[in-house]
GROMACS .gro file of C-alpha atoms in nm:
model
  435
    1UNK     CA    1  10.663   6.283  20.117
    2UNK     CA    2  10.971   6.327  19.897
    3UNK     CA    3  11.137   6.010  20.030
    4UNK     CA    4  10.814   5.816  19.980
    5UNK     CA    5  10.796   5.938  19.620
    6UNK     CA    6  11.155   5.824  19.559
    7UNK     CA    7  11.074   5.478  19.699
    8UNK     CA    8  10.767   5.451  19.476
    9UNK     CA    9  10.972   5.548  19.173
   10UNK     CA   10  11.233   5.287  19.271
   11UNK     CA   11  10.968   5.013  19.287
   12UNK     CA   12  10.820   5.130  18.957
   13UNK     CA   13  11.161   5.118  18.786
   14UNK     CA   14  11.249   4.778  18.926
   15UNK     CA   15  10.917   4.623  18.820
   16UNK     CA   16  10.832   4.788  18.489
   17UNK     CA   17  11.178   4.862  18.348
   18UNK     CA   18  11.334   4.546  18.491
   19UNK     CA   19  11.639   4.754  18.574
   20UNK     CA   20  11.930   4.630  18.785
   21UNK     CA   21  11.984   4.757  19.138
   22UNK     CA   22  12.250   5.001  19.015
   23UNK     CA   23  12.035   5.126  18.728
   24UNK     CA   24  11.737   5.167  18.960
   25UNK     CA   25  11.948   5.361  19.211
   26UNK     CA   26  12.085   5.594  18.942
   27UNK     CA   27  11.738   5.657  18.799
   28UNK     CA   28  11.602   5.735  19.145
   29UNK     CA   29  11.892   5.977  19.203
   30UNK     CA   30  11.805   6.144  18.875
   31UNK     CA   31  11.442   6.162  18.984
   32UNK     CA   32  11.543   6.332  19.309
   33UNK     CA   33  11.763   6.589  19.130
   34UNK     CA   34  11.504   6.635  18.855
   35UNK     CA   35  11.227   6.701  19.106
   36UNK     CA   36  11.435   6.932  19.326
   37UNK     CA   37  11.553   7.135  19.027
   38UNK     CA   38  11.203   7.170  18.886
   39UNK     CA   39  11.068   7.261  19.229
   40UNK     CA   40  11.312   7.547  19.288
   41UNK     CA   41  11.280   7.666  18.928
   42UNK     CA   42  10.902   7.693  18.966
   43UNK     CA   43  10.941   7.872  19.298
   44UNK     CA   44  11.140   8.139  19.118
   45UNK     CA   45  10.831   8.231  18.914
   46UNK     CA   46  10.600   8.233  19.215
   47UNK     CA   47  10.480   7.871  19.215
   48UNK     CA   48  10.518   7.599  19.482
   49UNK     CA   49  10.518   7.853  19.766
   50UNK     CA   50  10.251   7.669  19.965
   51UNK     CA   51  10.241   7.315  20.101
   52UNK     CA   52   9.947   7.231  19.876
   53UNK     CA   53  10.128   7.368  19.573
   54UNK     CA   54  10.449   7.181  19.654
   55UNK     CA   55  10.264   6.851  19.704
   56UNK     CA   56  10.072   6.900  19.380
   57UNK     CA   57  10.392   6.970  19.185
   58UNK     CA   58  10.568   6.669  19.338
   59UNK     CA   59  10.276   6.443  19.248
   60UNK     CA   60  10.259   6.571  18.890
   61UNK     CA   61  10.636   6.543  18.843
   62UNK     CA   62  10.621   6.182  18.966
   63UNK     CA   63  10.357   6.103  18.707
   64UNK     CA   64  10.543   6.282  18.428
   65UNK     CA   65  10.869   6.108  18.506
   66UNK     CA   66  10.702   5.768  18.542
   67UNK     CA   67  10.534   5.821  18.205
   68UNK     CA   68  10.864   5.906  18.040
   69UNK     CA   69  11.046   5.615  18.202
   70UNK     CA   70  10.785   5.376  18.065
   71UNK     CA   71  10.937   5.448  17.721
   72UNK     CA   72  11.301   5.409  17.824
   73UNK     CA   73  11.352   5.054  17.697
   74UNK     CA   74  11.230   5.139  17.347
   75UNK     CA   75  11.512   5.147  17.090
   76UNK     CA   76  11.462   5.332  16.763
   77UNK     CA   77  11.662   5.286  16.446
   78UNK     CA   78  11.844   5.612  16.521
   79UNK     CA   79  11.974   5.461  16.843
   80UNK     CA   80  12.058   5.121  16.694
   81UNK     CA   81  12.227   5.256  16.380
   82UNK     CA   82  12.391   5.572  16.510
   83UNK     CA   83  12.385   5.671  16.878
   84UNK     CA   84  12.484   5.329  17.014
   85UNK     CA   85  12.777   5.311  16.769
   86UNK     CA   86  12.892   5.658  16.866
   87UNK     CA   87  12.887   5.557  17.231
   88UNK     CA   88  13.094   5.248  17.149
   89UNK     CA   89  13.342   5.465  16.961
   90UNK     CA   90  13.392   5.700  17.255
   91UNK     CA   91  13.417   5.410  17.500
   92UNK     CA   92  13.689   5.237  17.297
   93UNK     CA   93  13.880   5.556  17.213
   94UNK     CA   94  13.931   5.711  17.556
   95UNK     CA   95  13.615   5.917  17.576
   96UNK     CA   96  13.702   6.284  17.574
   97UNK     CA   97  14.014   6.229  17.363
   98UNK     CA   98  13.796   6.095  17.082
   99UNK     CA   99  13.643   6.442  17.037
  100UNK     CA  100  13.950   6.514  16.826
  101UNK     CA  101  13.782   6.313  16.548
  102UNK     CA  102  13.453   6.359  16.363
  103UNK     CA  103  13.199   6.108  16.489
  104UNK     CA  104  12.854   6.112  16.333
  105UNK     CA  105  12.676   6.427  16.218
  106UNK     CA  106  12.610   6.592  16.554
  107UNK     CA  107  12.806   6.895  16.662
  108UNK     CA  108  13.057   6.900  16.947
  109UNK     CA  109  12.840   7.013  17.245
  110UNK     CA  110  12.613   6.708  17.229
  111UNK     CA  111  12.906   6.476  17.167
  112UNK     CA  112  13.072   6.609  17.482
  113UNK     CA  113  12.784   6.454  17.677
  114UNK     CA  114  12.830   6.123  17.495
  115UNK     CA  115  13.202   6.126  17.570
  116UNK     CA  116  13.130   6.182  17.939
  117UNK     CA  117  12.869   5.903  17.937
  118UNK     CA  118  13.130   5.665  17.793
  119UNK     CA  119  13.314   5.671  18.128
  120UNK     CA  120  13.003   5.562  18.319
  121UNK     CA  121  12.913   5.196  18.359
  122UNK     CA  122  12.545   5.254  18.300
  123UNK     CA  123  12.295   5.188  18.022
  124UNK     CA  124  12.383   5.403  17.721
  125UNK     CA  125  12.020   5.416  17.619
  126UNK     CA  126  11.910   5.536  17.961
  127UNK     CA  127  12.180   5.804  17.984
  128UNK     CA  128  12.092   5.943  17.642
  129UNK     CA  129  11.724   5.956  17.729
  130UNK     CA  130  11.784   6.099  18.078
  131UNK     CA  131  11.973   6.389  17.920
  132UNK     CA  132  11.679   6.461  17.692
  133UNK     CA  133  11.428   6.431  17.979
  134UNK     CA  134  11.632   6.677  18.184
  135UNK     CA  135  11.615   6.929  17.902
  136UNK     CA  136  11.243   6.863  17.864
  137UNK     CA  137  11.220   7.026  18.206
  138UNK     CA  138  11.453   7.309  18.107
  139UNK     CA  139  11.239   7.368  17.799
  140UNK     CA  140  10.918   7.374  18.002
  141UNK     CA  141  11.068   7.620  18.248
  142UNK     CA  142  11.205   7.837  17.966
  143UNK     CA  143  10.860   7.863  17.811
  144UNK     CA  144  10.713   7.942  18.153
  145UNK     CA  145  10.959   8.230  18.177
  146UNK     CA  146  10.835   8.364  17.842
  147UNK     CA  147  10.474   8.350  17.958
  148UNK     CA  148  10.570   8.508  18.293
  149UNK     CA  149  10.683   8.813  18.097
  150UNK     CA  150  10.316   8.881  18.021
  151UNK     CA  151  10.132   8.749  18.325
  152UNK     CA  152  10.191   8.650  18.686
  153UNK     CA  153   9.880   8.435  18.704
  154UNK     CA  154   9.989   8.125  18.895
  155UNK     CA  155   9.731   7.914  18.720
  156UNK     CA  156   9.854   8.021  18.378
  157UNK     CA  157  10.220   7.965  18.466
  158UNK     CA  158  10.149   7.625  18.623
  159UNK     CA  159   9.945   7.527  18.319
  160UNK     CA  160  10.228   7.639  18.091
  161UNK     CA  161  10.484   7.422  18.270
  162UNK     CA  162  10.251   7.121  18.285
  163UNK     CA  163  10.136   7.140  17.922
  164UNK     CA  164  10.494   7.190  17.806
  165UNK     CA  165  10.588   6.863  17.971
  166UNK     CA  166  10.300   6.669  17.819
  167UNK     CA  167  10.308   6.811  17.467
  168UNK     CA  168  10.302   6.497  17.249
  169UNK     CA  169  10.611   6.578  17.044
  170UNK     CA  170  10.810   6.680  17.353
  171UNK     CA  171  10.707   6.363  17.533
  172UNK     CA  172  10.793   6.133  17.243
  173UNK     CA  173  11.104   6.312  17.118
  174UNK     CA  174  11.332   6.243  17.413
  175UNK     CA  175  11.192   5.962  17.626
  176UNK     CA  176  11.079   5.739  17.336
  177UNK     CA  177  11.286   5.843  17.037
  178UNK     CA  178  11.601   5.934  17.232
  179UNK     CA  179  11.643   6.256  17.034
  180UNK     CA  180  11.786   6.577  17.180
  181UNK     CA  181  11.571   6.848  17.021
  182UNK     CA  182  11.468   6.977  17.363
  183UNK     CA  183  11.828   7.095  17.414
  184UNK     CA  184  11.857   7.334  17.122
  185UNK     CA  185  11.490   7.433  17.160
  186UNK     CA  186  11.548   7.529  17.525
  187UNK     CA  187  11.819   7.773  17.423
  188UNK     CA  188  11.605   7.904  17.136
  189UNK     CA  189  11.315   7.979  17.372
  190UNK     CA  190  11.556   8.142  17.619
  191UNK     CA  191  11.682   8.356  17.331
  192UNK     CA  192  11.328   8.486  17.285
  193UNK     CA  193  11.286   8.537  17.659
  194UNK     CA  194  11.604   8.741  17.701
  195UNK     CA  195  11.511   8.942  17.392
  196UNK     CA  196  11.179   9.032  17.554
  197UNK     CA  197  11.360   9.118  17.877
  198UNK     CA  198  11.603   9.345  17.690
  199UNK     CA  199  11.911   9.144  17.787
  200UNK     CA  200  12.092   9.151  17.453
  201UNK     CA  201  12.412   8.963  17.536
  202UNK     CA  202  12.225   8.677  17.700
  203UNK     CA  203  11.983   8.671  17.406
  204UNK     CA  204  12.260   8.640  17.146
  205UNK     CA  205  12.444   8.386  17.362
  206UNK     CA  206  12.136   8.163  17.378
  207UNK     CA  207  12.100   8.180  16.999
  208UNK     CA  208  12.462   8.074  16.962
  209UNK     CA  209  12.419   7.781  17.201
  210UNK     CA  210  12.104   7.671  17.022
  211UNK     CA  211  12.285   7.651  16.689
  212UNK     CA  212  12.594   7.499  16.850
  213UNK     CA  213  12.386   7.203  16.968
  214UNK     CA  214  12.192   7.157  16.646
  215UNK     CA  215  12.175   7.330  16.311
  216UNK     CA  216  11.795   7.356  16.341
  217UNK     CA  217  11.863   7.632  16.594
  218UNK     CA  218  11.922   7.848  16.288
  219UNK     CA  219  11.545   7.893  16.265
  220UNK     CA  220  11.570   8.131  16.561
  221UNK     CA  221  11.834   8.356  16.398
  222UNK     CA  222  11.583   8.579  16.210
  223UNK     CA  223  11.435   8.668  16.548
  224UNK     CA  224  11.758   8.858  16.615
  225UNK     CA  225  11.672   9.080  16.317
  226UNK     CA  226  11.332   9.155  16.474
  227UNK     CA  227  11.513   9.249  16.794
  228UNK     CA  228  11.750   9.472  16.598
  229UNK     CA  229  11.451   9.646  16.439
  230UNK     CA  230  11.295   9.693  16.782
  231UNK     CA  231  11.632   9.811  16.918
  232UNK     CA  232  11.634   9.542  17.182
  233UNK     CA  233  11.980   9.445  17.066
  234UNK     CA  234  12.252   9.639  16.886
  235UNK     CA  235  12.495   9.522  16.619
  236UNK     CA  236  12.776   9.529  16.875
  237UNK     CA  237  12.595   9.265  17.080
  238UNK     CA  238  12.618   9.018  16.790
  239UNK     CA  239  12.990   8.990  16.866
  240UNK     CA  240  12.888   8.758  17.148
  241UNK     CA  241  12.764   8.502  16.894
  242UNK     CA  242  13.096   8.375  16.752
  243UNK     CA  243  13.255   8.399  17.096
  244UNK     CA  244  12.991   8.180  17.264
  245UNK     CA  245  12.975   7.942  16.968
  246UNK     CA  246  13.350   7.889  16.983
  247UNK     CA  247  13.338   7.826  17.357
  248UNK     CA  248  13.066   7.565  17.299
  249UNK     CA  249  13.274   7.372  17.044
  250UNK     CA  250  13.614   7.434  17.207
  251UNK     CA  251  13.625   7.093  17.385
  252UNK     CA  252  13.699   6.937  17.045
  253UNK     CA  253  13.981   7.187  16.988
  254UNK     CA  254  14.120   7.108  17.331
  255UNK     CA  255  14.106   6.739  17.245
  256UNK     CA  256  14.311   6.804  16.931
  257UNK     CA  257  14.070   6.871  16.646
  258UNK     CA  258  14.183   7.155  16.413
  259UNK     CA  259  14.010   7.485  16.488
  260UNK     CA  260  13.891   7.543  16.131
  261UNK     CA  261  13.749   7.192  16.101
  262UNK     CA  262  13.568   7.243  16.429
  263UNK     CA  263  13.402   7.577  16.359
  264UNK     CA  264  13.305   7.479  16.001
  265UNK     CA  265  13.147   7.150  16.106
  266UNK     CA  266  12.805   7.234  15.964
  267UNK     CA  267  12.951   7.341  15.630
  268UNK     CA  268  13.142   7.016  15.595
  269UNK     CA  269  12.837   6.811  15.687
  270UNK     CA  270  12.589   6.998  15.467
  271UNK     CA  271  12.533   6.685  15.258
  272UNK     CA  272  12.420   6.488  15.565
  273UNK     CA  273  12.071   6.642  15.544
  274UNK     CA  274  12.012   6.431  15.234
  275UNK     CA  275  11.916   6.516  14.879
  276UNK     CA  276  11.544   6.447  14.915
  277UNK     CA  277  11.310   6.743  14.916
  278UNK     CA  278  11.118   6.611  15.214
  279UNK     CA  279  11.172   6.356  15.491
  280UNK     CA  280  10.837   6.286  15.659
  281UNK     CA  281  10.781   6.655  15.735
  282UNK     CA  282  10.460   6.855  15.676
  283UNK     CA  283  10.647   7.101  15.457
  284UNK     CA  284  10.527   7.238  15.124
  285UNK     CA  285  10.714   6.957  14.951
  286UNK     CA  286  10.478   6.702  15.105
  287UNK     CA  287  10.234   6.814  14.832
  288UNK     CA  288  10.452   6.666  14.558
  289UNK     CA  289  10.520   6.298  14.506
  290UNK     CA  290  10.773   6.351  14.230
  291UNK     CA  291  10.963   6.656  14.110
  292UNK     CA  292  11.158   6.651  13.785
  293UNK     CA  293  11.399   6.933  13.875
  294UNK     CA  294  11.474   6.903  14.246
  295UNK     CA  295  11.742   7.173  14.240
  296UNK     CA  296  11.501   7.432  14.105
  297UNK     CA  297  11.231   7.320  14.348
  298UNK     CA  298  11.473   7.349  14.640
  299UNK     CA  299  11.575   7.697  14.529
  300UNK     CA  300  11.207   7.798  14.507
  301UNK     CA  301  11.148   7.672  14.861
  302UNK     CA  302  11.446   7.867  14.994
  303UNK     CA  303  11.320   8.179  14.813
  304UNK     CA  304  10.973   8.132  14.965
  305UNK     CA  305  11.116   8.101  15.318
  306UNK     CA  306  11.329   8.412  15.260
  307UNK     CA  307  11.028   8.602  15.124
  308UNK     CA  308  10.818   8.509  15.428
  309UNK     CA  309  11.086   8.640  15.662
  310UNK     CA  310  11.124   8.955  15.454
  311UNK     CA  311  10.750   9.026  15.472
  312UNK     CA  312  10.752   8.984  15.850
  313UNK     CA  313  11.056   9.213  15.879
  314UNK     CA  314  10.905   9.485  15.661
  315UNK     CA  315  10.568   9.480  15.837
  316UNK     CA  316  10.736   9.479  16.178
  317UNK     CA  317  10.963   9.768  16.073
  318UNK     CA  318  10.669   9.979  15.957
  319UNK     CA  319  10.492   9.935  16.291
  320UNK     CA  320  10.809   9.915  16.503
  321UNK     CA  321  10.725  10.213  16.726
  322UNK     CA  322  10.390  10.075  16.838
  323UNK     CA  323  10.480   9.706  16.813
  324UNK     CA  324  10.411   9.538  17.147
  325UNK     CA  325  10.610   9.258  17.304
  326UNK     CA  326  10.330   9.020  17.213
  327UNK     CA  327  10.361   9.130  16.850
  328UNK     CA  328  10.733   9.052  16.874
  329UNK     CA  329  10.657   8.709  17.017
  330UNK     CA  330  10.397   8.637  16.748
  331UNK     CA  331  10.636   8.745  16.473
  332UNK     CA  332  10.896   8.507  16.619
  333UNK     CA  333  10.640   8.228  16.612
  334UNK     CA  334  10.554   8.296  16.247
  335UNK     CA  335  10.923   8.275  16.157
  336UNK     CA  336  11.004   7.949  16.338
  337UNK     CA  337  10.693   7.791  16.185
  338UNK     CA  338  10.717   7.937  15.837
  339UNK     CA  339  11.084   7.867  15.764
  340UNK     CA  340  11.065   7.485  15.791
  341UNK     CA  341  10.732   7.492  15.607
  342UNK     CA  342  10.904   7.611  15.290
  343UNK     CA  343  11.266   7.497  15.314
  344UNK     CA  344  11.368   7.176  15.134
  345UNK     CA  345  11.520   6.871  15.305
  346UNK     CA  346  11.314   6.913  15.622
  347UNK     CA  347  11.273   6.617  15.859
  348UNK     CA  348  10.977   6.531  16.083
  349UNK     CA  349  11.135   6.686  16.395
  350UNK     CA  350  11.223   7.026  16.245
  351UNK     CA  351  10.905   7.194  16.371
  352UNK     CA  352  11.002   7.131  16.733
  353UNK     CA  353  11.050   7.497  16.830
  354UNK     CA  354  10.715   7.586  16.675
  355UNK     CA  355  10.551   7.292  16.855
  356UNK     CA  356  10.642   7.442  17.192
  357UNK     CA  357  10.644   7.818  17.128
  358UNK     CA  358  10.284   7.818  17.003
  359UNK     CA  359  10.178   7.709  17.352
  360UNK     CA  360  10.301   8.042  17.492
  361UNK     CA  361  10.104   8.231  17.228
  362UNK     CA  362   9.787   8.036  17.315
  363UNK     CA  363   9.822   8.083  17.691
  364UNK     CA  364   9.878   8.457  17.653
  365UNK     CA  365   9.602   8.505  17.398
  366UNK     CA  366   9.341   8.223  17.406
  367UNK     CA  367   9.216   8.306  17.056
  368UNK     CA  368   9.528   8.122  16.934
  369UNK     CA  369   9.445   7.798  17.120
  370UNK     CA  370   9.341   7.607  16.802
  371UNK     CA  371   9.694   7.657  16.669
  372UNK     CA  372   9.834   7.423  16.936
  373UNK     CA  373   9.660   7.102  16.825
  374UNK     CA  374   9.700   7.194  16.457
  375UNK     CA  375  10.080   7.217  16.480
  376UNK     CA  376  10.104   6.911  16.704
  377UNK     CA  377   9.887   6.716  16.460
  378UNK     CA  378  10.110   6.809  16.168
  379UNK     CA  379  10.428   6.713  16.354
  380UNK     CA  380  10.282   6.390  16.490
  381UNK     CA  381  10.204   6.271  16.137
  382UNK     CA  382  10.578   6.278  16.074
  383UNK     CA  383  10.659   6.114  16.406
  384UNK     CA  384  10.414   5.833  16.325
  385UNK     CA  385  10.570   5.785  15.982
  386UNK     CA  386  10.916   5.739  16.133
  387UNK     CA  387  10.832   5.543  16.447
  388UNK     CA  388  10.575   5.313  16.283
  389UNK     CA  389  10.745   5.309  15.939
  390UNK     CA  390  10.416   5.383  15.767
  391UNK     CA  391  10.197   5.686  15.706
  392UNK     CA  392   9.884   5.733  15.912
  393UNK     CA  393   9.765   6.007  15.675
  394UNK     CA  394   9.922   6.193  15.388
  395UNK     CA  395  10.182   6.445  15.510
  396UNK     CA  396  10.014   6.699  15.283
  397UNK     CA  397   9.724   6.711  15.530
  398UNK     CA  398   9.975   6.823  15.791
  399UNK     CA  399  10.090   7.099  15.557
  400UNK     CA  400   9.733   7.224  15.515
  401UNK     CA  401   9.697   7.230  15.894
  402UNK     CA  402  10.011   7.443  15.915
  403UNK     CA  403   9.883   7.678  15.643
  404UNK     CA  404   9.567   7.739  15.847
  405UNK     CA  405   9.782   7.800  16.154
  406UNK     CA  406  10.016   8.038  15.971
  407UNK     CA  407   9.724   8.241  15.835
  408UNK     CA  408   9.567   8.265  16.182
  409UNK     CA  409   9.897   8.369  16.340
  410UNK     CA  410   9.944   8.625  16.064
  411UNK     CA  411   9.601   8.772  16.138
  412UNK     CA  412   9.681   8.789  16.510
  413UNK     CA  413  10.016   8.952  16.431
  414UNK     CA  414   9.868   9.222  16.207
  415UNK     CA  415   9.584   9.285  16.452
  416UNK     CA  416   9.832   9.323  16.738
  417UNK     CA  417  10.037   9.571  16.536
  418UNK     CA  418   9.739   9.785  16.434
  419UNK     CA  419   9.548   9.756  16.762
  420UNK     CA  420   9.797   9.673  17.039
  421UNK     CA  421   9.638   9.478  17.321
  422UNK     CA  422   9.677   9.559  17.687
  423UNK     CA  423   9.924   9.277  17.737
  424UNK     CA  424  10.179   9.495  17.911
  425UNK     CA  425  10.495   9.311  18.015
  426UNK     CA  426  10.504   9.225  18.382
  427UNK     CA  427  10.738   9.448  18.579
  428UNK     CA  428  10.868   9.392  18.926
  429UNK     CA  429  10.770   9.640  19.192
  430UNK     CA  430  10.978   9.955  19.160
  431UNK     CA  431  11.092   9.879  18.803
  432UNK     CA  432  11.053  10.171  18.566
  433UNK     CA  433  10.973  10.174  18.198
  434UNK     CA  434  11.331  10.252  18.097
  435UNK     CA  435  11.499   9.989  18.306
   0.00000   0.00000   0.00000
């Protein structure tokens, strides 16, 4: 069955992607590793333990991979103007050694992958997209782990993994756009998971890796404050953050880049986000077509994001003793959604963590299901604006959709704090409450 699936994928690649024999062989090898990894990952949460389940998963993975590969030949302006040039730079400057120099506005961990790719005689576009597709799977599994903390229903876990893989923004982000948001988002979701599981060092380490890959990982940092309030982590555990972050960027130091320049990369590149208040995102600034004092408007947006976080912290602190794990998860969702809603300079892809984390909320508590299409709709308006170079609808409509979502999530959060549900975390047999 597995060999037959590989042969079918090979034929599909050769016909529809018009790939060379070498490219087809590499893509089939990736498919085999991709499928095997996903299979064993799902087995670890109780899925794929029967022949029927294994066959079903293999069939679905074949379809998902074929769907993603159908986008592989599409080149966006980001690839043409940036990623392809970065690959050329690494290829002509001895790959890994070129990490000693600043190339583009991506941090070291992602550039390490590009430097490795520069040694391989394979399509740059395909390698970049294969990396993103791999992390699409990691992201789906990470979210399944979060949901598994609350339920062991095989149907719910299988649905979580499947829906994670077919979420519109996840599907388009890597395989079509060639972006890498699934990487930092995977670590952000794992940060939440390890926080729920009371594994503080792993939790902080995942937060550090998320930010090391992309600055948008900073949206998950306030969740660490919620975990401090809930005493899931201690201040001493935060020491792991700079240690892990430095390890993540150390390849550039090894290659010869000064340490200070390496660890302050985001500070030096702060201007790369642009001076505009909004870049095709459904943020609050999508309501305004022109602003006379952009500095004051930006400061107001930052203050609003800070105030939102402060309100969540205060409410969570007041109810900290009776706050359930689902309340913690919902508070995390409010934060990763609310921060980019109010911050200035947001781009269309900056709601990526919210796009995926809301799915866990909906699967755990179905009353939140409407939030899933609302957030996806808002994000997709921005994706359409970039990919099609025109607006389908005003981005302000996306903002209103997010406002409705934020209000609903806030109501669920407060309700969960005042009247905790019976969503007790799943515990393995023999595990005690204090473990």
